[in-house]
Amino acid sequence: MSNKSNTEYLHDEGVLNKSDLSTEHVEAIDSLSKLEVEQLKSIHDNANKDKDQPVGIFV
């Protein structure tokens, strides 16, 4: 992961759409650890094989 915020990183990876998030949601996502963020990405990747829809994070 680079110096991007957790929200930016997950958005760029296709895990979530940051424009759908409230300020509170962004703050909560950005407070997650790197490990937690990577786990969310892994869940998305495994649950979303051959599809292009966000999975698992509908806040």
PDB file of N, CA, C and O in Angstrom:
ATOM      1  N   MET A   1       0.846  -1.173   0.000  1.00  0.00           N
ATOM      2  CA  MET A   1       0.000   0.000   0.000  1.00  0.00           C
ATOM      3  C   MET A   1       0.890   1.234   0.000  1.00  0.00           C
ATOM      4  O   MET A   1       1.917   1.252   0.640  1.00  0.00           O
ATOM      5  N   SER A   2       0.493   2.269  -0.673  1.00  0.00           N
ATOM      6  CA  SER A   2       1.285   3.488  -0.754  1.00  0.00           C
ATOM      7  C   SER A   2       0.861   4.464   0.343  1.00  0.00           C
ATOM      8  O   SER A   2       0.264   4.086   1.334  1.00  0.00           O
ATOM      9  N   ASN A   3       1.151   5.723   0.138  1.00  0.00           N
ATOM     10  CA  ASN A   3       0.791   6.751   1.115  1.00  0.00           C
ATOM     11  C   ASN A   3      -0.643   7.229   0.952  1.00  0.00           C
ATOM     12  O   ASN A   3      -1.016   8.241   1.524  1.00  0.00           O
ATOM     13  N   LYS A   4      -1.426   6.542   0.174  1.00  0.00           N
ATOM     14  CA  LYS A   4      -2.842   6.885   0.002  1.00  0.00           C
ATOM     15  C   LYS A   4      -3.600   6.601   1.294  1.00  0.00           C
ATOM     16  O   LYS A   4      -3.215   5.737   2.071  1.00  0.00           O
ATOM     17  N   SER A   5      -4.707   7.307   1.470  1.00  0.00           N
ATOM     18  CA  SER A   5      -5.582   6.978   2.587  1.00  0.00           C
ATOM     19  C   SER A   5      -6.193   5.598   2.338  1.00  0.00           C
ATOM     20  O   SER A   5      -6.209   5.105   1.196  1.00  0.00           O
ATOM     21  N   ASN A   6      -6.683   4.980   3.390  1.00  0.00           N
ATOM     22  CA  ASN A   6      -7.346   3.685   3.230  1.00  0.00           C
ATOM     23  C   ASN A   6      -8.511   3.786   2.254  1.00  0.00           C
ATOM     24  O   ASN A   6      -8.716   2.895   1.422  1.00  0.00           O
ATOM     25  N   THR A   7      -9.265   4.863   2.342  1.00  0.00           N
ATOM     26  CA  THR A   7     -10.422   5.054   1.457  1.00  0.00           C
ATOM     27  C   THR A   7      -9.974   5.153   0.007  1.00  0.00           C
ATOM     28  O   THR A   7     -10.558   4.513  -0.872  1.00  0.00           O
ATOM     29  N   GLU A   8      -8.943   5.951  -0.260  1.00  0.00           N
ATOM     30  CA  GLU A   8      -8.418   6.098  -1.624  1.00  0.00           C
ATOM     31  C   GLU A   8      -7.921   4.751  -2.150  1.00  0.00           C
ATOM     32  O   GLU A   8      -8.192   4.375  -3.287  1.00  0.00           O
ATOM     33  N   TYR A   9      -7.174   4.039  -1.322  1.00  0.00           N
ATOM     34  CA  TYR A   9      -6.630   2.741  -1.716  1.00  0.00           C
ATOM     35  C   TYR A   9      -7.750   1.758  -2.072  1.00  0.00           C
ATOM     36  O   TYR A   9      -7.714   1.125  -3.135  1.00  0.00           O
ATOM     37  N   LEU A  10      -8.739   1.635  -1.187  1.00  0.00           N
ATOM     38  CA  LEU A  10      -9.835   0.694  -1.442  1.00  0.00           C
ATOM     39  C   LEU A  10     -10.669   1.122  -2.643  1.00  0.00           C
ATOM     40  O   LEU A  10     -11.146   0.273  -3.404  1.00  0.00           O
ATOM     41  N   HIS A  11     -10.820   2.409  -2.853  1.00  0.00           N
ATOM     42  CA  HIS A  11     -11.532   2.902  -4.030  1.00  0.00           C
ATOM     43  C   HIS A  11     -10.754   2.533  -5.300  1.00  0.00           C
ATOM     44  O   HIS A  11     -11.329   1.998  -6.254  1.00  0.00           O
ATOM     45  N   ASP A  12      -9.452   2.809  -5.305  1.00  0.00           N
ATOM     46  CA  ASP A  12      -8.621   2.497  -6.471  1.00  0.00           C
ATOM     47  C   ASP A  12      -8.584   1.008  -6.773  1.00  0.00           C
ATOM     48  O   ASP A  12      -8.467   0.609  -7.932  1.00  0.00           O
ATOM     49  N   GLU A  13      -8.714   0.179  -5.751  1.00  0.00           N
ATOM     50  CA  GLU A  13      -8.711  -1.277  -5.928  1.00  0.00           C
ATOM     51  C   GLU A  13     -10.094  -1.821  -6.301  1.00  0.00           C
ATOM     52  O   GLU A  13     -10.254  -3.016  -6.513  1.00  0.00           O
ATOM     53  N   GLY A  14     -11.098  -0.948  -6.347  1.00  0.00           N
ATOM     54  CA  GLY A  14     -12.442  -1.373  -6.730  1.00  0.00           C
ATOM     55  C   GLY A  14     -13.251  -1.987  -5.611  1.00  0.00           C
ATOM     56  O   GLY A  14     -14.312  -2.574  -5.850  1.00  0.00           O
ATOM     57  N   VAL A  15     -12.789  -1.862  -4.385  1.00  0.00           N
ATOM     58  CA  VAL A  15     -13.475  -2.461  -3.245  1.00  0.00           C
ATOM     59  C   VAL A  15     -14.680  -1.629  -2.839  1.00  0.00           C
ATOM     60  O   VAL A  15     -15.704  -2.167  -2.426  1.00  0.00           O
ATOM     61  N   LEU A  16     -14.562  -0.319  -2.964  1.00  0.00           N
ATOM     62  CA  LEU A  16     -15.672   0.561  -2.609  1.00  0.00           C
ATOM     63  C   LEU A  16     -15.694   1.765  -3.538  1.00  0.00           C
ATOM     64  O   LEU A  16     -14.731   2.021  -4.252  1.00  0.00           O
ATOM     65  N   ASN A  17     -16.809   2.465  -3.512  1.00  0.00           N
ATOM     66  CA  ASN A  17     -16.952   3.700  -4.276  1.00  0.00           C
ATOM     67  C   ASN A  17     -16.968   4.843  -3.269  1.00  0.00           C
ATOM     68  O   ASN A  17     -17.941   5.024  -2.543  1.00  0.00           O
ATOM     69  N   LYS A  18     -15.885   5.593  -3.227  1.00  0.00           N
ATOM     70  CA  LYS A  18     -15.757   6.621  -2.197  1.00  0.00           C
ATOM     71  C   LYS A  18     -16.824   7.707  -2.293  1.00  0.00           C
ATOM     72  O   LYS A  18     -17.148   8.337  -1.295  1.00  0.00           O
ATOM     73  N   SER A  19     -17.408   7.897  -3.455  1.00  0.00           N
ATOM     74  CA  SER A  19     -18.442   8.932  -3.592  1.00  0.00           C
ATOM     75  C   SER A  19     -19.737   8.533  -2.883  1.00  0.00           C
ATOM     76  O   SER A  19     -20.586   9.381  -2.636  1.00  0.00           O
ATOM     77  N   ASP A  20     -19.870   7.260  -2.541  1.00  0.00           N
ATOM     78  CA  ASP A  20     -21.056   6.778  -1.819  1.00  0.00           C
ATOM     79  C   ASP A  20     -20.909   6.875  -0.307  1.00  0.00           C
ATOM     80  O   ASP A  20     -21.836   6.529   0.420  1.00  0.00           O
ATOM     81  N   LEU A  21     -19.751   7.325   0.169  1.00  0.00           N
ATOM     82  CA  LEU A  21     -19.466   7.307   1.596  1.00  0.00           C
ATOM     83  C   LEU A  21     -19.698   8.663   2.249  1.00  0.00           C
ATOM     84  O   LEU A  21     -19.392   9.700   1.669  1.00  0.00           O
ATOM     85  N   SER A  22     -20.186   8.622   3.477  1.00  0.00           N
ATOM     86  CA  SER A  22     -20.324   9.848   4.272  1.00  0.00           C
ATOM     87  C   SER A  22     -18.973  10.164   4.908  1.00  0.00           C
ATOM     88  O   SER A  22     -18.057   9.331   4.915  1.00  0.00           O
ATOM     89  N   THR A  23     -18.867  11.328   5.467  1.00  0.00           N
ATOM     90  CA  THR A  23     -17.638  11.725   6.166  1.00  0.00           C
ATOM     91  C   THR A  23     -17.329  10.755   7.296  1.00  0.00           C
ATOM     92  O   THR A  23     -16.166  10.375   7.507  1.00  0.00           O
ATOM     93  N   GLU A  24     -18.355  10.327   8.013  1.00  0.00           N
ATOM     94  CA  GLU A  24     -18.157   9.388   9.123  1.00  0.00           C
ATOM     95  C   GLU A  24     -17.625   8.047   8.620  1.00  0.00           C
ATOM     96  O   GLU A  24     -16.773   7.435   9.259  1.00  0.00           O
ATOM     97  N   HIS A  25     -18.123   7.597   7.475  1.00  0.00           N
ATOM     98  CA  HIS A  25     -17.649   6.335   6.917  1.00  0.00           C
ATOM     99  C   HIS A  25     -16.189   6.443   6.503  1.00  0.00           C
ATOM    100  O   HIS A  25     -15.389   5.537   6.767  1.00  0.00           O
ATOM    101  N   VAL A  26     -15.833   7.538   5.856  1.00  0.00           N
ATOM    102  CA  VAL A  26     -14.441   7.746   5.440  1.00  0.00           C
ATOM    103  C   VAL A  26     -13.524   7.756   6.662  1.00  0.00           C
ATOM    104  O   VAL A  26     -12.469   7.113   6.661  1.00  0.00           O
ATOM    105  N   GLU A  27     -13.930   8.457   7.703  1.00  0.00           N
ATOM    106  CA  GLU A  27     -13.123   8.509   8.927  1.00  0.00           C
ATOM    107  C   GLU A  27     -12.952   7.116   9.533  1.00  0.00           C
ATOM    108  O   GLU A  27     -11.859   6.765   9.991  1.00  0.00           O
ATOM    109  N   ALA A  28     -14.018   6.333   9.536  1.00  0.00           N
ATOM    110  CA  ALA A  28     -13.938   4.980  10.090  1.00  0.00           C
ATOM    111  C   ALA A  28     -13.012   4.100   9.256  1.00  0.00           C
ATOM    112  O   ALA A  28     -12.175   3.367   9.802  1.00  0.00           O
ATOM    113  N   ILE A  29     -13.129   4.167   7.941  1.00  0.00           N
ATOM    114  CA  ILE A  29     -12.280   3.363   7.051  1.00  0.00           C
ATOM    115  C   ILE A  29     -10.825   3.794   7.188  1.00  0.00           C
ATOM    116  O   ILE A  29      -9.920   2.955   7.249  1.00  0.00           O
ATOM    117  N   ASP A  30     -10.594   5.095   7.239  1.00  0.00           N
ATOM    118  CA  ASP A  30      -9.225   5.585   7.347  1.00  0.00           C
ATOM    119  C   ASP A  30      -8.590   5.269   8.699  1.00  0.00           C
ATOM    120  O   ASP A  30      -7.368   5.312   8.828  1.00  0.00           O
ATOM    121  N   SER A  31      -9.385   4.919   9.697  1.00  0.00           N
ATOM    122  CA  SER A  31      -8.834   4.562  11.000  1.00  0.00           C
ATOM    123  C   SER A  31      -8.448   3.085  11.091  1.00  0.00           C
ATOM    124  O   SER A  31      -7.855   2.660  12.078  1.00  0.00           O
ATOM    125  N   LEU A  32      -8.760   2.305  10.060  1.00  0.00           N
ATOM    126  CA  LEU A  32      -8.420   0.881  10.063  1.00  0.00           C
ATOM    127  C   LEU A  32      -6.916   0.681   9.914  1.00  0.00           C
ATOM    128  O   LEU A  32      -6.227   1.501   9.300  1.00  0.00           O
ATOM    129  N   SER A  33      -6.435  -0.423  10.424  1.00  0.00           N
ATOM    130  CA  SER A  33      -5.012  -0.761  10.270  1.00  0.00           C
ATOM    131  C   SER A  33      -4.757  -1.231   8.840  1.00  0.00           C
ATOM    132  O   SER A  33      -5.689  -1.592   8.107  1.00  0.00           O
ATOM    133  N   LYS A  34      -3.495  -1.263   8.444  1.00  0.00           N
ATOM    134  CA  LYS A  34      -3.130  -1.758   7.115  1.00  0.00           C
ATOM    135  C   LYS A  34      -3.580  -3.209   6.947  1.00  0.00           C
ATOM    136  O   LYS A  34      -4.048  -3.594   5.881  1.00  0.00           O
ATOM    137  N   LEU A  35      -3.442  -4.000   7.997  1.00  0.00           N
ATOM    138  CA  LEU A  35      -3.854  -5.399   7.947  1.00  0.00           C
ATOM    139  C   LEU A  35      -5.357  -5.510   7.708  1.00  0.00           C
ATOM    140  O   LEU A  35      -5.801  -6.310   6.878  1.00  0.00           O
ATOM    141  N   GLU A  36      -6.138  -4.715   8.405  1.00  0.00           N
ATOM    142  CA  GLU A  36      -7.597  -4.747   8.226  1.00  0.00           C
ATOM    143  C   GLU A  36      -7.985  -4.342   6.804  1.00  0.00           C
ATOM    144  O   GLU A  36      -8.867  -4.954   6.198  1.00  0.00           O
ATOM    145  N   VAL A  37      -7.309  -3.344   6.265  1.00  0.00           N
ATOM    146  CA  VAL A  37      -7.595  -2.888   4.897  1.00  0.00           C
ATOM    147  C   VAL A  37      -7.246  -3.991   3.898  1.00  0.00           C
ATOM    148  O   VAL A  37      -8.015  -4.272   2.977  1.00  0.00           O
ATOM    149  N   GLU A  38      -6.118  -4.634   4.083  1.00  0.00           N
ATOM    150  CA  GLU A  38      -5.724  -5.722   3.178  1.00  0.00           C
ATOM    151  C   GLU A  38      -6.690  -6.898   3.285  1.00  0.00           C
ATOM    152  O   GLU A  38      -6.962  -7.575   2.298  1.00  0.00           O
ATOM    153  N   GLN A  39      -7.227  -7.146   4.481  1.00  0.00           N
ATOM    154  CA  GLN A  39      -8.223  -8.212   4.642  1.00  0.00           C
ATOM    155  C   GLN A  39      -9.494  -7.876   3.878  1.00  0.00           C
ATOM    156  O   GLN A  39     -10.087  -8.753   3.242  1.00  0.00           O
ATOM    157  N   LEU A  40      -9.922  -6.616   3.925  1.00  0.00           N
ATOM    158  CA  LEU A  40     -11.104  -6.204   3.158  1.00  0.00           C
ATOM    159  C   LEU A  40     -10.873  -6.385   1.663  1.00  0.00           C
ATOM    160  O   LEU A  40     -11.754  -6.861   0.933  1.00  0.00           O
ATOM    161  N   LYS A  41      -9.687  -6.018   1.194  1.00  0.00           N
ATOM    162  CA  LYS A  41      -9.365  -6.183  -0.225  1.00  0.00           C
ATOM    163  C   LYS A  41      -9.367  -7.669  -0.598  1.00  0.00           C
ATOM    164  O   LYS A  41      -9.899  -8.059  -1.636  1.00  0.00           O
ATOM    165  N   SER A  42      -8.802  -8.493   0.256  1.00  0.00           N
ATOM    166  CA  SER A  42      -8.757  -9.928  -0.003  1.00  0.00           C
ATOM    167  C   SER A  42     -10.163 -10.528  -0.052  1.00  0.00           C
ATOM    168  O   SER A  42     -10.471 -11.337  -0.930  1.00  0.00           O
ATOM    169  N   ILE A  43     -11.012 -10.122   0.867  1.00  0.00           N
ATOM    170  CA  ILE A  43     -12.406 -10.598   0.866  1.00  0.00           C
ATOM    171  C   ILE A  43     -13.083 -10.186  -0.435  1.00  0.00           C
ATOM    172  O   ILE A  43     -13.766 -10.985  -1.083  1.00  0.00           O
ATOM    173  N   HIS A  44     -12.897  -8.945  -0.822  1.00  0.00           N
ATOM    174  CA  HIS A  44     -13.482  -8.448  -2.068  1.00  0.00           C
ATOM    175  C   HIS A  44     -12.989  -9.274  -3.252  1.00  0.00           C
ATOM    176  O   HIS A  44     -13.782  -9.714  -4.091  1.00  0.00           O
ATOM    177  N   ASP A  45     -11.671  -9.476  -3.327  1.00  0.00           N
ATOM    178  CA  ASP A  45     -11.096 -10.225  -4.451  1.00  0.00           C
ATOM    179  C   ASP A  45     -11.635 -11.652  -4.517  1.00  0.00           C
ATOM    180  O   ASP A  45     -11.975 -12.150  -5.588  1.00  0.00           O
ATOM    181  N   ASN A  46     -11.734 -12.304  -3.370  1.00  0.00           N
ATOM    182  CA  ASN A  46     -12.206 -13.689  -3.342  1.00  0.00           C
ATOM    183  C   ASN A  46     -13.698 -13.810  -3.620  1.00  0.00           C
ATOM    184  O   ASN A  46     -14.140 -14.760  -4.260  1.00  0.00           O
ATOM    185  N   ALA A  47     -14.483 -12.864  -3.157  1.00  0.00           N
ATOM    186  CA  ALA A  47     -15.929 -12.927  -3.333  1.00  0.00           C
ATOM    187  C   ALA A  47     -16.376 -12.375  -4.677  1.00  0.00           C
ATOM    188  O   ALA A  47     -17.511 -12.567  -5.081  1.00  0.00           O
ATOM    189  N   ASN A  48     -15.488 -11.721  -5.377  1.00  0.00           N
ATOM    190  CA  ASN A  48     -15.861 -11.005  -6.588  1.00  0.00           C
ATOM    191  C   ASN A  48     -15.116 -11.501  -7.826  1.00  0.00           C
ATOM    192  O   ASN A  48     -14.924 -10.760  -8.771  1.00  0.00           O
ATOM    193  N   LYS A  49     -14.723 -12.740  -7.836  1.00  0.00           N
ATOM    194  CA  LYS A  49     -14.009 -13.268  -8.993  1.00  0.00           C
ATOM    195  C   LYS A  49     -14.869 -13.144 -10.252  1.00  0.00           C
ATOM    196  O   LYS A  49     -16.041 -13.488 -10.262  1.00  0.00           O
ATOM    197  N   ASP A  50     -14.253 -12.604 -11.316  1.00  0.00           N
ATOM    198  CA  ASP A  50     -14.901 -12.444 -12.625  1.00  0.00           C
ATOM    199  C   ASP A  50     -16.074 -11.487 -12.625  1.00  0.00           C
ATOM    200  O   ASP A  50     -16.903 -11.516 -13.522  1.00  0.00           O
ATOM    201  N   LYS A  51     -16.183 -10.634 -11.636  1.00  0.00           N
ATOM    202  CA  LYS A  51     -17.234  -9.626 -11.576  1.00  0.00           C
ATOM    203  C   LYS A  51     -16.571  -8.299 -11.285  1.00  0.00           C
ATOM    204  O   LYS A  51     -15.425  -8.240 -10.873  1.00  0.00           O
ATOM    205  N   ASP A  52     -17.301  -7.239 -11.431  1.00  0.00           N
ATOM    206  CA  ASP A  52     -16.736  -5.929 -11.114  1.00  0.00           C
ATOM    207  C   ASP A  52     -17.714  -5.128 -10.266  1.00  0.00           C
ATOM    208  O   ASP A  52     -18.079  -4.018 -10.591  1.00  0.00           O
ATOM    209  N   GLN A  53     -18.142  -5.723  -9.170  1.00  0.00           N
ATOM    210  CA  GLN A  53     -19.073  -5.080  -8.262  1.00  0.00           C
ATOM    211  C   GLN A  53     -18.462  -5.046  -6.869  1.00  0.00           C
ATOM    212  O   GLN A  53     -17.883  -6.038  -6.435  1.00  0.00           O
ATOM    213  N   PRO A  54     -18.582  -3.943  -6.150  1.00  0.00           N
ATOM    214  CA  PRO A  54     -18.098  -3.931  -4.766  1.00  0.00           C
ATOM    215  C   PRO A  54     -18.799  -5.001  -3.933  1.00  0.00           C
ATOM    216  O   PRO A  54     -19.988  -5.242  -4.100  1.00  0.00           O
ATOM    217  N   VAL A  55     -18.040  -5.654  -3.101  1.00  0.00           N
ATOM    218  CA  VAL A  55     -18.565  -6.724  -2.264  1.00  0.00           C
ATOM    219  C   VAL A  55     -18.135  -6.480  -0.832  1.00  0.00           C
ATOM    220  O   VAL A  55     -16.985  -6.191  -0.581  1.00  0.00           O
ATOM    221  N   GLY A  56     -19.075  -6.585   0.094  1.00  0.00           N
ATOM    222  CA  GLY A  56     -18.717  -6.603   1.488  1.00  0.00           C
ATOM    223  C   GLY A  56     -18.690  -5.275   2.203  1.00  0.00           C
ATOM    224  O   GLY A  56     -18.720  -5.247   3.408  1.00  0.00           O
ATOM    225  N   ILE A  57     -18.609  -4.172   1.491  1.00  0.00           N
ATOM    226  CA  ILE A  57     -18.571  -2.874   2.161  1.00  0.00           C
ATOM    227  C   ILE A  57     -19.687  -2.016   1.603  1.00  0.00           C
ATOM    228  O   ILE A  57     -19.532  -1.327   0.616  1.00  0.00           O
ATOM    229  N   PHE A  58     -20.847  -2.138   2.214  1.00  0.00           N
ATOM    230  CA  PHE A  58     -21.959  -1.287   1.850  1.00  0.00           C
ATOM    231  C   PHE A  58     -22.348  -0.548   3.119  1.00  0.00           C
ATOM    232  O   PHE A  58     -23.010  -1.079   3.977  1.00  0.00           O
ATOM    233  N   VAL A  59     -21.837   0.674   3.268  1.00  0.00           N
ATOM    234  CA  VAL A  59     -22.059   1.433   4.489  1.00  0.00           C
ATOM    235  C   VAL A  59     -22.995   2.585   4.237  1.00  0.00           C
ATOM    236  O   VAL A  59     -23.194   3.043   3.170  1.00  0.00           O
TER     237      VAL A  59
END
